[in-house]
PDB file of C-alpha atoms in Angstrom:
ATOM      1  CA  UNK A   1      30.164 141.397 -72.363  1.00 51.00           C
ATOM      2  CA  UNK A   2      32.334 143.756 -74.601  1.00 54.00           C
ATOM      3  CA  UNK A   3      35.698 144.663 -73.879  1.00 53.00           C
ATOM      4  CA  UNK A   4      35.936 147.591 -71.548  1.00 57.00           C
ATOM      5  CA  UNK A   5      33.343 145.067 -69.263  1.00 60.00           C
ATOM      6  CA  UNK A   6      36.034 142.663 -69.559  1.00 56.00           C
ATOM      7  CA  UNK A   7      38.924 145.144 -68.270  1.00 57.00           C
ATOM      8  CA  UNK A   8      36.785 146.474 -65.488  1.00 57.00           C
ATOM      9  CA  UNK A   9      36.229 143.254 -64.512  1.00 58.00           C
ATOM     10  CA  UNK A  10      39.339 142.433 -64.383  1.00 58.00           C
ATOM     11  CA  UNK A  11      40.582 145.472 -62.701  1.00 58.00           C
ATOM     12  CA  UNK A  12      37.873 145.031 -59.430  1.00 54.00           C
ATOM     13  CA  UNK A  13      39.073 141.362 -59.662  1.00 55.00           C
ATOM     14  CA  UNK A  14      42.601 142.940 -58.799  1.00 55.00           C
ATOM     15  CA  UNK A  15      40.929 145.611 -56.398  1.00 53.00           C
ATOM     16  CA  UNK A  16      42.468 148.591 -58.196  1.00 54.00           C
ATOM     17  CA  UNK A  17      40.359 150.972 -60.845  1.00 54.00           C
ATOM     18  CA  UNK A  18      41.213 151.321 -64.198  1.00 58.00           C
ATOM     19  CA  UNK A  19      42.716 155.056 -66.035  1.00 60.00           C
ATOM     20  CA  UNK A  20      40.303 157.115 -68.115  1.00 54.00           C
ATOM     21  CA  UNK A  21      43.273 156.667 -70.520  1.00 54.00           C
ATOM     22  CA  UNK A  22      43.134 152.577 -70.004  1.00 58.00           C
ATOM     23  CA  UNK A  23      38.910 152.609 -70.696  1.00 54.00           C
ATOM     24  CA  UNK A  24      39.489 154.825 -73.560  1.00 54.00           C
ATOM     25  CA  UNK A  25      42.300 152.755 -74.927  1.00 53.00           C
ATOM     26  CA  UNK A  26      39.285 150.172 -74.763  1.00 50.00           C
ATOM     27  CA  UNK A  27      36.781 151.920 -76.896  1.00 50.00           C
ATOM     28  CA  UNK A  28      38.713 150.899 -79.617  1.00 51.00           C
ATOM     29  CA  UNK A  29      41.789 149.867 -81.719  1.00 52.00           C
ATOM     30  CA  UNK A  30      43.451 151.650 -84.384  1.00 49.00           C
ATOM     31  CA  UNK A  31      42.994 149.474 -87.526  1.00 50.00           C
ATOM     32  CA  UNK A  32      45.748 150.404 -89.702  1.00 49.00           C
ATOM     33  CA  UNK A  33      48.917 148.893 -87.240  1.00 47.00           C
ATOM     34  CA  UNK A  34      51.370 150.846 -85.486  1.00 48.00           C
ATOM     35  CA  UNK A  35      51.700 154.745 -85.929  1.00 55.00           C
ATOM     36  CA  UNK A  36      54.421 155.061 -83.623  1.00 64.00           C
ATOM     37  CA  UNK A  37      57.390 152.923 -83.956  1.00 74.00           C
ATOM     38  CA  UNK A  38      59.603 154.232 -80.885  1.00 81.00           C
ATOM     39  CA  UNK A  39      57.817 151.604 -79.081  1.00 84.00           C
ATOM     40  CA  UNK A  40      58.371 148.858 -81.558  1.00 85.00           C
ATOM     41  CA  UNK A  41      62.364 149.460 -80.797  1.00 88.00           C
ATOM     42  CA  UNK A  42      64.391 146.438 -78.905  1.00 90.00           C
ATOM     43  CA  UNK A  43      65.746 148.848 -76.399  1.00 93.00           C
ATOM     44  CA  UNK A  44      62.594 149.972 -75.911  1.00 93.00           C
ATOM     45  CA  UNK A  45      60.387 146.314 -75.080  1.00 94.00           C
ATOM     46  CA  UNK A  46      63.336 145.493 -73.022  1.00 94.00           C
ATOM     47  CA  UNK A  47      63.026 148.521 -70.883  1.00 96.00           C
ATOM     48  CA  UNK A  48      59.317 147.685 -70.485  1.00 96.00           C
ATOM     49  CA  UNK A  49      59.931 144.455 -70.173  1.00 96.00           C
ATOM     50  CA  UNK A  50      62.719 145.301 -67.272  1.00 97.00           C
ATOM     51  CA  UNK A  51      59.686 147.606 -65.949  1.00 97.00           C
ATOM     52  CA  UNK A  52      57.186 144.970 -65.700  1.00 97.00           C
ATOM     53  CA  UNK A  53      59.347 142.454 -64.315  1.00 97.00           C
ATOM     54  CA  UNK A  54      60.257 144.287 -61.565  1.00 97.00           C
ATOM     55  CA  UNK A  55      55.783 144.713 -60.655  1.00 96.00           C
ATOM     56  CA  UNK A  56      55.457 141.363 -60.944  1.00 96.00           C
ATOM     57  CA  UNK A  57      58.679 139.376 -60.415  1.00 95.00           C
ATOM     58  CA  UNK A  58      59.110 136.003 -60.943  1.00 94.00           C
ATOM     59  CA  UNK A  59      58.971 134.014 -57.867  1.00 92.00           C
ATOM     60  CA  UNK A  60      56.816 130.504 -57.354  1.00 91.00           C
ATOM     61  CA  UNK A  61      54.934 132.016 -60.002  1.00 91.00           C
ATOM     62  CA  UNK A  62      56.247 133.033 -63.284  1.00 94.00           C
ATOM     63  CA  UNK A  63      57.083 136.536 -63.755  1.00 94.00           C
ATOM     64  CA  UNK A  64      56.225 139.375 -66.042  1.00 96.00           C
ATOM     65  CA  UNK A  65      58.228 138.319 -68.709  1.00 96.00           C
ATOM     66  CA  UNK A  66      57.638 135.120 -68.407  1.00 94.00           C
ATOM     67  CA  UNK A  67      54.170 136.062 -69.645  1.00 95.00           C
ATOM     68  CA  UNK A  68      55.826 138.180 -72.458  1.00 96.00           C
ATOM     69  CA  UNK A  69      53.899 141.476 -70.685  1.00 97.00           C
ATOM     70  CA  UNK A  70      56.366 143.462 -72.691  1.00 96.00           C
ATOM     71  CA  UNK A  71      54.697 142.825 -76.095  1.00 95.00           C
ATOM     72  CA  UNK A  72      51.457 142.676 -74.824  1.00 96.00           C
ATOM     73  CA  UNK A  73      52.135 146.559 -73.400  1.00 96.00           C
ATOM     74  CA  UNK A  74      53.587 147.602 -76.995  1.00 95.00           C
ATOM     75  CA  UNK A  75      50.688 145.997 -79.075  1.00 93.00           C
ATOM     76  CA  UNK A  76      48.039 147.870 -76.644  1.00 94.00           C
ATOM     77  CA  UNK A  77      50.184 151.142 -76.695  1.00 93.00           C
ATOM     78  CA  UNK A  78      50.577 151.391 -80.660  1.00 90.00           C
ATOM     79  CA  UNK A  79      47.056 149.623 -81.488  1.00 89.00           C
ATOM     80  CA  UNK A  80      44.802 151.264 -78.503  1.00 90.00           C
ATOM     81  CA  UNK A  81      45.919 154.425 -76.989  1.00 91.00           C
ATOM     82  CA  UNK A  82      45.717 157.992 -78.404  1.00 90.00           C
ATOM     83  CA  UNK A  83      49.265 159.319 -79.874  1.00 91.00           C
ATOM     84  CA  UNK A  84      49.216 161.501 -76.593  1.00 91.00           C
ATOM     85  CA  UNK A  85      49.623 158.876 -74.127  1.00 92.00           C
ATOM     86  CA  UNK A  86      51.964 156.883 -76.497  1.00 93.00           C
ATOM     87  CA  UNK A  87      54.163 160.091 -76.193  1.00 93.00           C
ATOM     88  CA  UNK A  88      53.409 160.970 -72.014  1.00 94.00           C
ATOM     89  CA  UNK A  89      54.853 156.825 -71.954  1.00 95.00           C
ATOM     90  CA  UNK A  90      57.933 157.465 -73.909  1.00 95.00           C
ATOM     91  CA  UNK A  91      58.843 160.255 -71.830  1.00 96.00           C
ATOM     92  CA  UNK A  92      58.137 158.235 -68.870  1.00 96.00           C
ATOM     93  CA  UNK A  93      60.312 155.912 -70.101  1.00 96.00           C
ATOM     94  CA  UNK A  94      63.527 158.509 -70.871  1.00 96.00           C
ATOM     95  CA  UNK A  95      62.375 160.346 -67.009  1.00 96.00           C
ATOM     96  CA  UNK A  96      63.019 156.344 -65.344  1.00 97.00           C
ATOM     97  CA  UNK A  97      66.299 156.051 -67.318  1.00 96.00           C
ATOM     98  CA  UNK A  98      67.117 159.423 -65.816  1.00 96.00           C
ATOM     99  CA  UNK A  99      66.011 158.787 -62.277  1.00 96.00           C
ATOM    100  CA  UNK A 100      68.124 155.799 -62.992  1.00 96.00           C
ATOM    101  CA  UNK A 101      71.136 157.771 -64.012  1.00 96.00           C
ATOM    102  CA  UNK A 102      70.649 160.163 -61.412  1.00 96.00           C
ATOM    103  CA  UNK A 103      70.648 158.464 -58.000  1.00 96.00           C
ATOM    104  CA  UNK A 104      72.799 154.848 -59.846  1.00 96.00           C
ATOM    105  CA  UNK A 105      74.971 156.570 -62.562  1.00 96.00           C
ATOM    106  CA  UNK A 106      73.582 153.418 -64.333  1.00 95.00           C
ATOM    107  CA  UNK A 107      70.811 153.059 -66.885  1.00 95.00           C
ATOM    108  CA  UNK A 108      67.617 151.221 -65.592  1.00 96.00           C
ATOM    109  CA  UNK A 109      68.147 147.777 -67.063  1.00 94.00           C
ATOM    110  CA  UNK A 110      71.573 147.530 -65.386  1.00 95.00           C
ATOM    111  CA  UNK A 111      70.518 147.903 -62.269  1.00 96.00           C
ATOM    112  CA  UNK A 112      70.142 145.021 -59.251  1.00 96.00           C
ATOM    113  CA  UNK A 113      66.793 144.100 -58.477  1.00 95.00           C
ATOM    114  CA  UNK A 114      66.515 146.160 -55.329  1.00 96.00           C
ATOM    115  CA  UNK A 115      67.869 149.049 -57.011  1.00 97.00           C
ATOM    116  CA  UNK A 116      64.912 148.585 -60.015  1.00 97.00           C
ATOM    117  CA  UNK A 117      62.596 148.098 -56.742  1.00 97.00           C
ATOM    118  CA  UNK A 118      63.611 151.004 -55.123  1.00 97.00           C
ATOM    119  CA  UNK A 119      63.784 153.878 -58.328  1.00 97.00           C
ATOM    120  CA  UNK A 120      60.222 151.993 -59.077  1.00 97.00           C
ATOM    121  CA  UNK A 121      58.904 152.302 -55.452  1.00 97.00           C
ATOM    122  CA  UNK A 122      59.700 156.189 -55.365  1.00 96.00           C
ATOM    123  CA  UNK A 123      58.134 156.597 -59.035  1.00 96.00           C
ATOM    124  CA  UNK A 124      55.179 155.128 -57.530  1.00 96.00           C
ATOM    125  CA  UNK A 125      55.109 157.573 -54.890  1.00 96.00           C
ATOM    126  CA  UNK A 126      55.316 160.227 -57.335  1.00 94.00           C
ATOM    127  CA  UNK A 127      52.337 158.714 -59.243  1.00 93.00           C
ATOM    128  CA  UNK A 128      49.840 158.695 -56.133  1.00 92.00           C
ATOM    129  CA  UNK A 129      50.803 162.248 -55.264  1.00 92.00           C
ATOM    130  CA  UNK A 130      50.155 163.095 -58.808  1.00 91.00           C
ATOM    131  CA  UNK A 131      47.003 161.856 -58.748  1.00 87.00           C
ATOM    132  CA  UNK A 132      46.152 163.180 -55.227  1.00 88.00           C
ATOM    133  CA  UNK A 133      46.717 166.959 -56.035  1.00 83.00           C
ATOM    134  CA  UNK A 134      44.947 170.133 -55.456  1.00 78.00           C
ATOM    135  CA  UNK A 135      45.194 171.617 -58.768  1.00 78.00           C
ATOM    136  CA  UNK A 136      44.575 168.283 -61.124  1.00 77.00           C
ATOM    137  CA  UNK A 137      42.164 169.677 -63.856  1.00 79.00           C
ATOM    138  CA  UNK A 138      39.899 167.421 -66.353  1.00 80.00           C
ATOM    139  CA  UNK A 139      41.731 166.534 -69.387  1.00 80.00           C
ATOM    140  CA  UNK A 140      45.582 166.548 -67.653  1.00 85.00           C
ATOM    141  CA  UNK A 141      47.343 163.494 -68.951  1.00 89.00           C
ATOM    142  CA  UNK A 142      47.321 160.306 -67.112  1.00 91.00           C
ATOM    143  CA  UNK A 143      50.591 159.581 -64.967  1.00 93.00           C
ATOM    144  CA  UNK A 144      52.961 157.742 -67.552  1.00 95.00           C
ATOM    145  CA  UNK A 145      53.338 154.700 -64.432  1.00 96.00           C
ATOM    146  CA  UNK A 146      49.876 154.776 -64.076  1.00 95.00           C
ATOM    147  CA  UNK A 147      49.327 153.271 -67.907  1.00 96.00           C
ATOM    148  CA  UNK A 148      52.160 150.991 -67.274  1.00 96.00           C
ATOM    149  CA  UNK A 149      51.278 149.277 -64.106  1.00 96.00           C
ATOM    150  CA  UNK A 150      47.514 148.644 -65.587  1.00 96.00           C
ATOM    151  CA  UNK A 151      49.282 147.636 -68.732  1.00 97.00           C
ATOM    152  CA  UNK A 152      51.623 145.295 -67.286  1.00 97.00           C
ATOM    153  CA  UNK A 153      48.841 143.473 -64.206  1.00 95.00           C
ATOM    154  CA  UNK A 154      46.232 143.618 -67.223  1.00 95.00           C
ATOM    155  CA  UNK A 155      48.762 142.120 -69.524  1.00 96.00           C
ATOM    156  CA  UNK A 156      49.992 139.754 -66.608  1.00 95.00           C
ATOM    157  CA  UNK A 157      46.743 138.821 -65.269  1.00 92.00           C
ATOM    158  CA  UNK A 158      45.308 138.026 -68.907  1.00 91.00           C
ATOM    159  CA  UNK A 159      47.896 136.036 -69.857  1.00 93.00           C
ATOM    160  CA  UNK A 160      48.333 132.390 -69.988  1.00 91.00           C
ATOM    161  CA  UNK A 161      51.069 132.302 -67.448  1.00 91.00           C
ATOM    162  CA  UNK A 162      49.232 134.841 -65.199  1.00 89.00           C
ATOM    163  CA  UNK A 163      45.645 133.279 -65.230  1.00 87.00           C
ATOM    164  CA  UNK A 164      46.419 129.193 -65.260  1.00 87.00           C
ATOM    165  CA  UNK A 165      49.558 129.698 -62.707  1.00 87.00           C
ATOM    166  CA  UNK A 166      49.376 133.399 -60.351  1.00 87.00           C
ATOM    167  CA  UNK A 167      45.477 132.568 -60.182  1.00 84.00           C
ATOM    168  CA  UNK A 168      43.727 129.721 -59.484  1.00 78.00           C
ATOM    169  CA  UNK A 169      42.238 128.511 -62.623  1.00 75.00           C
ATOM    170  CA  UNK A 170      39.735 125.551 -63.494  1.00 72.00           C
ATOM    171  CA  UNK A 171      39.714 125.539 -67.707  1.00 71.00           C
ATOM    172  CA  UNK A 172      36.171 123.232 -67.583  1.00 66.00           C
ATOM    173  CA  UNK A 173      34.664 124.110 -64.082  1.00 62.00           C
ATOM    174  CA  UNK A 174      32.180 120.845 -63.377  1.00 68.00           C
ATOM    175  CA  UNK A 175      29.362 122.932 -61.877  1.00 70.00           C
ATOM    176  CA  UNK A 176      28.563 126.664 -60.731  1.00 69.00           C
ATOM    177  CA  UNK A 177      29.294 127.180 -57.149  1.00 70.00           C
ATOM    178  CA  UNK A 178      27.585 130.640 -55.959  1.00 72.00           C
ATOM    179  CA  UNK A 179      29.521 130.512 -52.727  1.00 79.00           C
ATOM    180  CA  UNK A 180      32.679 129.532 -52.167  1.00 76.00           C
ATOM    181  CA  UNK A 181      35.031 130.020 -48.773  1.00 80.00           C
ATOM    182  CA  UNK A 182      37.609 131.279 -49.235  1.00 77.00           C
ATOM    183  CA  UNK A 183      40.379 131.415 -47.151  1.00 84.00           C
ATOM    184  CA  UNK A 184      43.345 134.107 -46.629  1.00 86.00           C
ATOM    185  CA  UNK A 185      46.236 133.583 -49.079  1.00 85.00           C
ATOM    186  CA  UNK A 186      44.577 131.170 -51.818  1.00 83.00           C
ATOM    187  CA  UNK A 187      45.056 132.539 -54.669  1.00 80.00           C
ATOM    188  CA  UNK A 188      42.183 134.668 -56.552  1.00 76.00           C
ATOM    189  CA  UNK A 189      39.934 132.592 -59.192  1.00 71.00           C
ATOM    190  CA  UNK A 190      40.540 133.183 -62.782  1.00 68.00           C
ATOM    191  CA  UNK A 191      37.302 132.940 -64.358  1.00 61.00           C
TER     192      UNK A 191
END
């Protein structure tokens, strides 16, 4: 199984597809390290981490940062995707600081955790209707919250944190089971 298998897999296992821009992150990595170092930034990993923590909060579980999701998304960004979607996710970035601004007069990592919830929410809104429209042609960029919710429940998910306590996981299963019940709110197996 290769990489992009992997993903997908991982992505049905979380019933959502993956981005063209995700799967052709996956096609390869950019040997040479980090081209764009706007992402590398403090301000900027604690923005995304502030981001993914607010998808996946921490609760019985451990949260996104917890699982360090912020470095994972910053490492994918710089090593994976095209210098295009590094840019359409730094401008995401600066349009959820000024959404912030805008309806909080605060910046985004000052806000409350319903305030976060709520700017996030509406984004997310925006991002479905975005992808729903009439007049989307082949080749327009990916929604920048599109790349960083896969980032951050790929990141999440594939983490330690994520996949031993969010999922149920089993690191030396004693036998193959083909079949097994399952019933409404386990948690989702792991491997």
């Amino acid at each position: 199984m290769n990489r992009r298998e992997a993903i997908r897999n991982v992505a049905l296992l979380l019933g959502s597809a993956i981005s063209a821009s995700t799967l052709s992150a996956l096609e390869g990595c950019n040997p040479k390290g980090p081209d764009n170092y706007a992402l590398q930034a403090p301000e900027t990993k604690s923005f995304l981490a502030e981001i993914a923590e607010t998808i996946i909060p921490e609760t019985s579980t451990p949260g996104a940062k917890a699982a360090k999701v912020d470095e994972f998304i910053v490492v994918m960004l710089n090593d994976c995707y095209k210098p295009e979607d590094q840019k359409v996710v730094l401008e995401g970035l600066k349009k959820i600081d000024e959404a912030s601004q805008k309806q909080f007069k605060k910046s985004f990592v000052d806000l409350s955790a319903e305030e976060k919830t709520t700017l996030l929410t509406a984004i997310d809104k925006e991002r479905v209707d975005y992808n729903k429209r009439d007049n989307k042609k082949e080749g327009d960029p990916t929604h920048y919250f599109q790349i960083l919710k896969e980032l951050t429940l790929t990141g999440y998910f594939t983490s330690e944190p994520g996949a031993t306590k969010a999922l149920r996981y089993i690191a030396v299963p004693g036998k193959y089971e083909g079949c097994i019940p399952y019933t409404k709110g386990e948690k989702a197996w792991a491997v």
